Amino acid sequence: MSDRLIAAAAAAGIGMTILPVVYRAGGFGGAALSERQRRFAPDEDAFAELYERLARRHRNDPNVRVGIAPHSLRAVPPDQLARAVELARKLDATAPIHIHVSEQPKEVAECRAWSGTTPIAWLADNAPVDEAWCLVHATHATPEEVATMAHRRAVVGLCPTTEANLGDGIFSLPEFLALGGGWGIGTDSNVCTSPVEELRWLEYGLRLTRGRRNVAAKAAGGSTGAFLFDRAVDGGARACARKVGKLAPGWRADFVVLDAEHPALSARDGEAILDSWLFAGNSNPVRDVVVGGEWAVREGHHRHEDQARADYVKALGRLRS
């Protein structure tokens, strides 16, 4: 599956950070896996072989970065978490490490029953959490944990549409921002794969709970859209361990070109363009996409879209039959 994902990314024109998932237990303390969970759980030797093969094969590939994703503390016992991190760091000292933490109150309560503390606090005390780590969700982080994550320079991975879909709650973003914390956005369910919708949900959720507008603006009267976009690009680049997000020597040429004549952007300039892109409806003003210095989309059309559509329909028909 890893090979097919990497091949699909190459065909589509996507710079890929691939994170094989460690999933070994059905609950805190090494509880047995359920029948449905067993498909997620290769044994340690199989996982090590997979990671080492991917890391060595793509070590010099500019389009692929390899890391690991211990699913969560409930799914990865401490000894196996330590070995997975050691394996990743042995081959790549800056390999990205993603893990779900404190997503739901039940998870936090079960972690307390198992260890006497919360998932984030346990990781801070027992794992080498640093700027290479992405702590996904962190919805129910305490103020002390928010400060710890900022101090450790870990990126918080926020998935607003997923967190809304599951009723998880809303991360304490303003407090994290005040401490200089870095964050990115993503999806944990593929219900939505639109970065614009994720950023809009993030800001609107904060407005609803805080009772004011422009919660994430960098300053009074500043552009909320520009702040959200810039911070998400920076945090996302760090979480994916990729040199993207700047048009500068030594950085990947990954960027999008917006259609200046799109109705949503008409008569807009400067940072106001990003405000309109994020908050003026669901139309898509992206005209062109460049990945690794190559055009993937031009004038709104992917270079392989006709063939991709035909292949998809053919594959779907084969599966149904």
PDB file of C-alpha atoms in Angstrom, residues 47-230:
ATOM      1  CA  PHE A  47       6.831  -2.718  10.514  1.00  0.00           C
ATOM      2  CA  ALA A  48      10.606  -2.312  10.894  1.00  0.00           C
ATOM      3  CA  GLU A  49      11.168  -3.967   7.519  1.00  0.00           C
ATOM      4  CA  LEU A  50       8.598  -1.667   5.886  1.00  0.00           C
ATOM      5  CA  TYR A  51      10.027   1.496   7.410  1.00  0.00           C
ATOM      6  CA  GLU A  52      13.640   0.649   6.633  1.00  0.00           C
ATOM      7  CA  ARG A  53      12.792  -0.275   3.046  1.00  0.00           C
ATOM      8  CA  LEU A  54      10.898   2.975   2.459  1.00  0.00           C
ATOM      9  CA  ALA A  55      13.491   5.141   4.217  1.00  0.00           C
ATOM     10  CA  ARG A  56      16.425   3.676   2.296  1.00  0.00           C
ATOM     11  CA  ARG A  57      14.658   3.583  -1.070  1.00  0.00           C
ATOM     12  CA  HIS A  58      13.559   7.225  -0.897  1.00  0.00           C
ATOM     13  CA  ARG A  59      16.493   8.690   1.013  1.00  0.00           C
ATOM     14  CA  ASN A  60      17.545  10.842  -1.968  1.00  0.00           C
ATOM     15  CA  ASP A  61      14.124  11.274  -3.545  1.00  0.00           C
ATOM     16  CA  PRO A  62      13.208  14.996  -3.462  1.00  0.00           C
ATOM     17  CA  ASN A  63       9.499  14.179  -3.756  1.00  0.00           C
ATOM     18  CA  VAL A  64       9.223  11.682  -0.883  1.00  0.00           C
ATOM     19  CA  ARG A  65       9.908  12.019   2.839  1.00  0.00           C
ATOM     20  CA  VAL A  66       9.466   9.092   5.220  1.00  0.00           C
ATOM     21  CA  GLY A  67       8.540   9.197   8.909  1.00  0.00           C
ATOM     22  CA  ILE A  68       6.362   7.242  11.334  1.00  0.00           C
ATOM     23  CA  ALA A  69       2.937   7.594  12.911  1.00  0.00           C
ATOM     24  CA  PRO A  70       2.484   5.805  16.229  1.00  0.00           C
ATOM     25  CA  HIS A  71      -1.304   5.987  16.183  1.00  0.00           C
ATOM     26  CA  SER A  72      -1.836   6.963  19.834  1.00  0.00           C
ATOM     27  CA  LEU A  73      -0.843   5.935  23.334  1.00  0.00           C
ATOM     28  CA  ARG A  74      -3.914   3.729  23.542  1.00  0.00           C
ATOM     29  CA  ALA A  75      -2.818   1.864  20.400  1.00  0.00           C
ATOM     30  CA  VAL A  76       0.947   1.750  21.024  1.00  0.00           C
ATOM     31  CA  PRO A  77       2.339   0.482  24.369  1.00  0.00           C
ATOM     32  CA  PRO A  78       5.295   2.468  25.775  1.00  0.00           C
ATOM     33  CA  ASP A  79       7.998  -0.074  24.919  1.00  0.00           C
ATOM     34  CA  GLN A  80       6.849  -0.310  21.314  1.00  0.00           C
ATOM     35  CA  LEU A  81       6.557   3.471  21.015  1.00  0.00           C
ATOM     36  CA  ALA A  82      10.154   3.815  22.201  1.00  0.00           C
ATOM     37  CA  ARG A  83      11.391   1.219  19.706  1.00  0.00           C
ATOM     38  CA  ALA A  84       9.491   2.812  16.823  1.00  0.00           C
ATOM     39  CA  VAL A  85      10.934   6.246  17.584  1.00  0.00           C
ATOM     40  CA  GLU A  86      14.423   4.756  17.932  1.00  0.00           C
ATOM     41  CA  LEU A  87      14.025   3.013  14.566  1.00  0.00           C
ATOM     42  CA  ALA A  88      12.972   6.229  12.844  1.00  0.00           C
ATOM     43  CA  ARG A  89      15.726   8.325  14.401  1.00  0.00           C
ATOM     44  CA  LYS A  90      18.377   5.714  13.580  1.00  0.00           C
ATOM     45  CA  LEU A  91      17.844   6.198   9.853  1.00  0.00           C
ATOM     46  CA  ASP A  92      16.837   9.873   9.898  1.00  0.00           C
ATOM     47  CA  ALA A  93      17.488  12.111  12.897  1.00  0.00           C
ATOM     48  CA  THR A  94      14.781  14.542  11.749  1.00  0.00           C
ATOM     49  CA  ALA A  95      12.163  12.009  10.638  1.00  0.00           C
ATOM     50  CA  PRO A  96       8.651  13.389  11.264  1.00  0.00           C
ATOM     51  CA  ILE A  97       6.634  11.634  13.981  1.00  0.00           C
ATOM     52  CA  HIS A  98       2.849  12.040  14.180  1.00  0.00           C
ATOM     53  CA  ILE A  99       0.658  10.795  17.028  1.00  0.00           C
ATOM     54  CA  HIS A 100      -2.955  11.377  18.115  1.00  0.00           C
ATOM     55  CA  VAL A 101      -3.263  12.924  21.584  1.00  0.00           C
ATOM     56  CA  SER A 102      -6.125  14.000  23.861  1.00  0.00           C
ATOM     57  CA  GLU A 103      -8.728  13.969  21.111  1.00  0.00           C
ATOM     58  CA  GLN A 104     -11.704  13.054  23.299  1.00  0.00           C
ATOM     59  CA  PRO A 105     -12.490  13.182  27.052  1.00  0.00           C
ATOM     60  CA  LYS A 106     -12.892   9.392  27.180  1.00  0.00           C
ATOM     61  CA  GLU A 107      -9.345   8.946  25.879  1.00  0.00           C
ATOM     62  CA  VAL A 108      -7.985  11.340  28.508  1.00  0.00           C
ATOM     63  CA  ALA A 109      -9.922   9.589  31.305  1.00  0.00           C
ATOM     64  CA  GLU A 110      -8.703   6.147  30.204  1.00  0.00           C
ATOM     65  CA  CYS A 111      -5.126   7.403  30.036  1.00  0.00           C
ATOM     66  CA  ARG A 112      -5.411   8.760  33.588  1.00  0.00           C
ATOM     67  CA  ALA A 113      -6.746   5.406  34.777  1.00  0.00           C
ATOM     68  CA  TRP A 114      -3.812   3.630  33.122  1.00  0.00           C
ATOM     69  CA  SER A 115      -0.935   6.000  33.922  1.00  0.00           C
ATOM     70  CA  GLY A 116      -2.175   8.565  36.414  1.00  0.00           C
ATOM     71  CA  THR A 117      -1.769  11.386  33.924  1.00  0.00           C
ATOM     72  CA  THR A 118      -2.934  12.614  30.504  1.00  0.00           C
ATOM     73  CA  PRO A 119      -1.601  11.600  27.071  1.00  0.00           C
ATOM     74  CA  ILE A 120       0.235  14.879  26.456  1.00  0.00           C
ATOM     75  CA  ALA A 121       1.754  14.951  29.935  1.00  0.00           C
ATOM     76  CA  TRP A 122       2.814  11.308  29.604  1.00  0.00           C
ATOM     77  CA  LEU A 123       4.540  11.979  26.293  1.00  0.00           C
ATOM     78  CA  ALA A 124       6.268  15.075  27.663  1.00  0.00           C
ATOM     79  CA  ASP A 125       7.701  12.997  30.527  1.00  0.00           C
ATOM     80  CA  ASN A 126       8.506   9.806  28.635  1.00  0.00           C
ATOM     81  CA  ALA A 127       9.186  10.566  24.968  1.00  0.00           C
ATOM     82  CA  PRO A 128      11.681  12.846  23.153  1.00  0.00           C
ATOM     83  CA  VAL A 129       8.991  15.229  21.898  1.00  0.00           C
ATOM     84  CA  ASP A 130      10.562  18.036  19.885  1.00  0.00           C
ATOM     85  CA  GLU A 131      10.063  20.026  16.674  1.00  0.00           C
ATOM     86  CA  ALA A 132       9.929  16.818  14.595  1.00  0.00           C
ATOM     87  CA  TRP A 133       6.735  15.706  16.349  1.00  0.00           C
ATOM     88  CA  CYS A 134       3.197  16.533  15.272  1.00  0.00           C
ATOM     89  CA  LEU A 135       0.629  16.084  18.052  1.00  0.00           C
ATOM     90  CA  VAL A 136      -2.660  15.546  16.249  1.00  0.00           C
ATOM     91  CA  HIS A 137      -5.853  17.068  17.706  1.00  0.00           C
ATOM     92  CA  ALA A 138      -4.714  17.931  21.276  1.00  0.00           C
ATOM     93  CA  THR A 139      -8.318  19.059  21.674  1.00  0.00           C
ATOM     94  CA  HIS A 140      -8.483  18.629  25.435  1.00  0.00           C
ATOM     95  CA  ALA A 141      -5.025  19.897  26.318  1.00  0.00           C
ATOM     96  CA  THR A 142      -4.800  21.687  29.669  1.00  0.00           C
ATOM     97  CA  PRO A 143      -3.257  25.178  29.867  1.00  0.00           C
ATOM     98  CA  GLU A 144      -0.072  23.599  31.218  1.00  0.00           C
ATOM     99  CA  GLU A 145       0.020  21.157  28.302  1.00  0.00           C
ATOM    100  CA  VAL A 146      -0.552  23.942  25.791  1.00  0.00           C
ATOM    101  CA  ALA A 147       2.517  25.647  27.239  1.00  0.00           C
ATOM    102  CA  THR A 148       4.515  22.414  27.159  1.00  0.00           C
ATOM    103  CA  MET A 149       3.751  21.799  23.475  1.00  0.00           C
ATOM    104  CA  ALA A 150       4.774  25.343  22.595  1.00  0.00           C
ATOM    105  CA  HIS A 151       7.977  25.052  24.644  1.00  0.00           C
ATOM    106  CA  ARG A 152       8.901  21.743  22.982  1.00  0.00           C
ATOM    107  CA  ARG A 153       8.192  23.320  19.561  1.00  0.00           C
ATOM    108  CA  ALA A 154       5.957  20.409  18.591  1.00  0.00           C
ATOM    109  CA  VAL A 155       3.478  21.164  15.814  1.00  0.00           C
ATOM    110  CA  VAL A 156      -0.185  20.667  16.683  1.00  0.00           C
ATOM    111  CA  GLY A 157      -2.094  19.015  13.828  1.00  0.00           C
ATOM    112  CA  LEU A 158      -5.644  20.352  13.748  1.00  0.00           C
ATOM    113  CA  CYS A 159      -8.429  18.626  11.776  1.00  0.00           C
ATOM    114  CA  PRO A 160     -11.411  20.988  12.217  1.00  0.00           C
ATOM    115  CA  THR A 161     -13.974  19.226  10.012  1.00  0.00           C
ATOM    116  CA  THR A 162     -13.109  15.833  11.494  1.00  0.00           C
ATOM    117  CA  GLU A 163     -13.197  17.209  15.029  1.00  0.00           C
ATOM    118  CA  ALA A 164     -16.592  18.778  14.285  1.00  0.00           C
ATOM    119  CA  ASN A 165     -17.869  15.597  12.634  1.00  0.00           C
ATOM    120  CA  LEU A 166     -16.953  13.540  15.707  1.00  0.00           C
ATOM    121  CA  GLY A 167     -17.992  16.168  18.249  1.00  0.00           C
ATOM    122  CA  ASP A 168     -14.483  16.262  19.710  1.00  0.00           C
ATOM    123  CA  GLY A 169     -14.318  19.928  20.692  1.00  0.00           C
ATOM    124  CA  ILE A 170     -12.106  22.891  19.833  1.00  0.00           C
ATOM    125  CA  PHE A 171      -8.397  23.310  20.531  1.00  0.00           C
ATOM    126  CA  SER A 172      -7.195  26.289  22.616  1.00  0.00           C
ATOM    127  CA  LEU A 173      -5.593  27.982  19.621  1.00  0.00           C
ATOM    128  CA  PRO A 174      -5.440  31.601  20.875  1.00  0.00           C
ATOM    129  CA  GLU A 175      -3.563  30.557  24.012  1.00  0.00           C
ATOM    130  CA  PHE A 176      -1.200  28.399  21.928  1.00  0.00           C
ATOM    131  CA  LEU A 177      -0.583  31.282  19.515  1.00  0.00           C
ATOM    132  CA  ALA A 178       0.205  33.622  22.390  1.00  0.00           C
ATOM    133  CA  LEU A 179       3.042  31.260  23.358  1.00  0.00           C
ATOM    134  CA  GLY A 180       4.426  31.086  19.832  1.00  0.00           C
ATOM    135  CA  GLY A 181       3.057  27.610  19.119  1.00  0.00           C
ATOM    136  CA  GLY A 182       3.145  26.166  15.613  1.00  0.00           C
ATOM    137  CA  TRP A 183       0.217  24.370  14.020  1.00  0.00           C
ATOM    138  CA  GLY A 184      -0.964  22.919  10.742  1.00  0.00           C
ATOM    139  CA  ILE A 185      -4.213  21.572   9.364  1.00  0.00           C
ATOM    140  CA  GLY A 186      -5.192  18.233   7.932  1.00  0.00           C
ATOM    141  CA  THR A 187      -7.935  15.671   7.784  1.00  0.00           C
ATOM    142  CA  ASP A 188      -8.360  12.599   9.948  1.00  0.00           C
ATOM    143  CA  SER A 189     -11.289  11.148   8.016  1.00  0.00           C
ATOM    144  CA  ASN A 190     -11.252  12.391   4.402  1.00  0.00           C
ATOM    145  CA  VAL A 191     -14.745  13.801   4.938  1.00  0.00           C
ATOM    146  CA  CYS A 192     -13.138  16.975   3.638  1.00  0.00           C
ATOM    147  CA  THR A 193      -9.882  17.470   1.756  1.00  0.00           C
ATOM    148  CA  SER A 194     -10.154  21.240   1.273  1.00  0.00           C
ATOM    149  CA  PRO A 195      -7.594  23.364   3.126  1.00  0.00           C
ATOM    150  CA  VAL A 196      -9.866  26.371   2.684  1.00  0.00           C
ATOM    151  CA  GLU A 197     -12.756  24.641   4.426  1.00  0.00           C
ATOM    152  CA  GLU A 198     -10.490  23.421   7.227  1.00  0.00           C
ATOM    153  CA  LEU A 199      -9.173  26.931   7.894  1.00  0.00           C
ATOM    154  CA  ARG A 200     -12.653  28.440   7.748  1.00  0.00           C
ATOM    155  CA  TRP A 201     -13.972  25.842  10.224  1.00  0.00           C
ATOM    156  CA  LEU A 202     -11.022  26.563  12.489  1.00  0.00           C
ATOM    157  CA  GLU A 203     -11.744  30.295  12.649  1.00  0.00           C
ATOM    158  CA  TYR A 204     -15.529  29.970  12.804  1.00  0.00           C
ATOM    159  CA  GLY A 205     -15.369  27.410  15.601  1.00  0.00           C
ATOM    160  CA  LEU A 206     -13.270  29.832  17.618  1.00  0.00           C
ATOM    161  CA  ARG A 207     -15.677  32.686  16.898  1.00  0.00           C
ATOM    162  CA  LEU A 208     -18.646  30.639  18.076  1.00  0.00           C
ATOM    163  CA  THR A 209     -16.974  29.636  21.338  1.00  0.00           C
ATOM    164  CA  ARG A 210     -15.199  32.925  22.052  1.00  0.00           C
ATOM    165  CA  GLY A 211     -18.063  35.215  21.076  1.00  0.00           C
ATOM    166  CA  ARG A 212     -16.026  37.535  18.867  1.00  0.00           C
ATOM    167  CA  ARG A 213     -14.764  37.875  15.316  1.00  0.00           C
ATOM    168  CA  ASN A 214     -11.276  37.562  13.823  1.00  0.00           C
ATOM    169  CA  VAL A 215      -9.979  35.432  16.669  1.00  0.00           C
ATOM    170  CA  ALA A 216      -6.891  34.314  14.761  1.00  0.00           C
ATOM    171  CA  ALA A 217      -5.974  37.683  13.235  1.00  0.00           C
ATOM    172  CA  LYS A 218      -2.363  38.594  13.897  1.00  0.00           C
ATOM    173  CA  ALA A 219      -3.397  42.022  15.226  1.00  0.00           C
ATOM    174  CA  ALA A 220      -6.460  44.194  15.573  1.00  0.00           C
ATOM    175  CA  GLY A 221      -7.557  45.129  12.078  1.00  0.00           C
ATOM    176  CA  GLY A 222      -5.170  42.630  10.524  1.00  0.00           C
ATOM    177  CA  SER A 223      -6.018  40.026   7.910  1.00  0.00           C
ATOM    178  CA  THR A 224      -7.396  36.836   9.425  1.00  0.00           C
ATOM    179  CA  GLY A 225      -7.065  35.011   6.109  1.00  0.00           C
ATOM    180  CA  ALA A 226      -3.395  35.883   5.674  1.00  0.00           C
ATOM    181  CA  PHE A 227      -2.559  34.918   9.244  1.00  0.00           C
ATOM    182  CA  LEU A 228      -4.325  31.552   9.025  1.00  0.00           C
ATOM    183  CA  PHE A 229      -2.813  30.764   5.635  1.00  0.00           C
ATOM    184  CA  ASP A 230       0.754  31.727   6.556  1.00  0.00           C
TER     185      ASP A 230
END
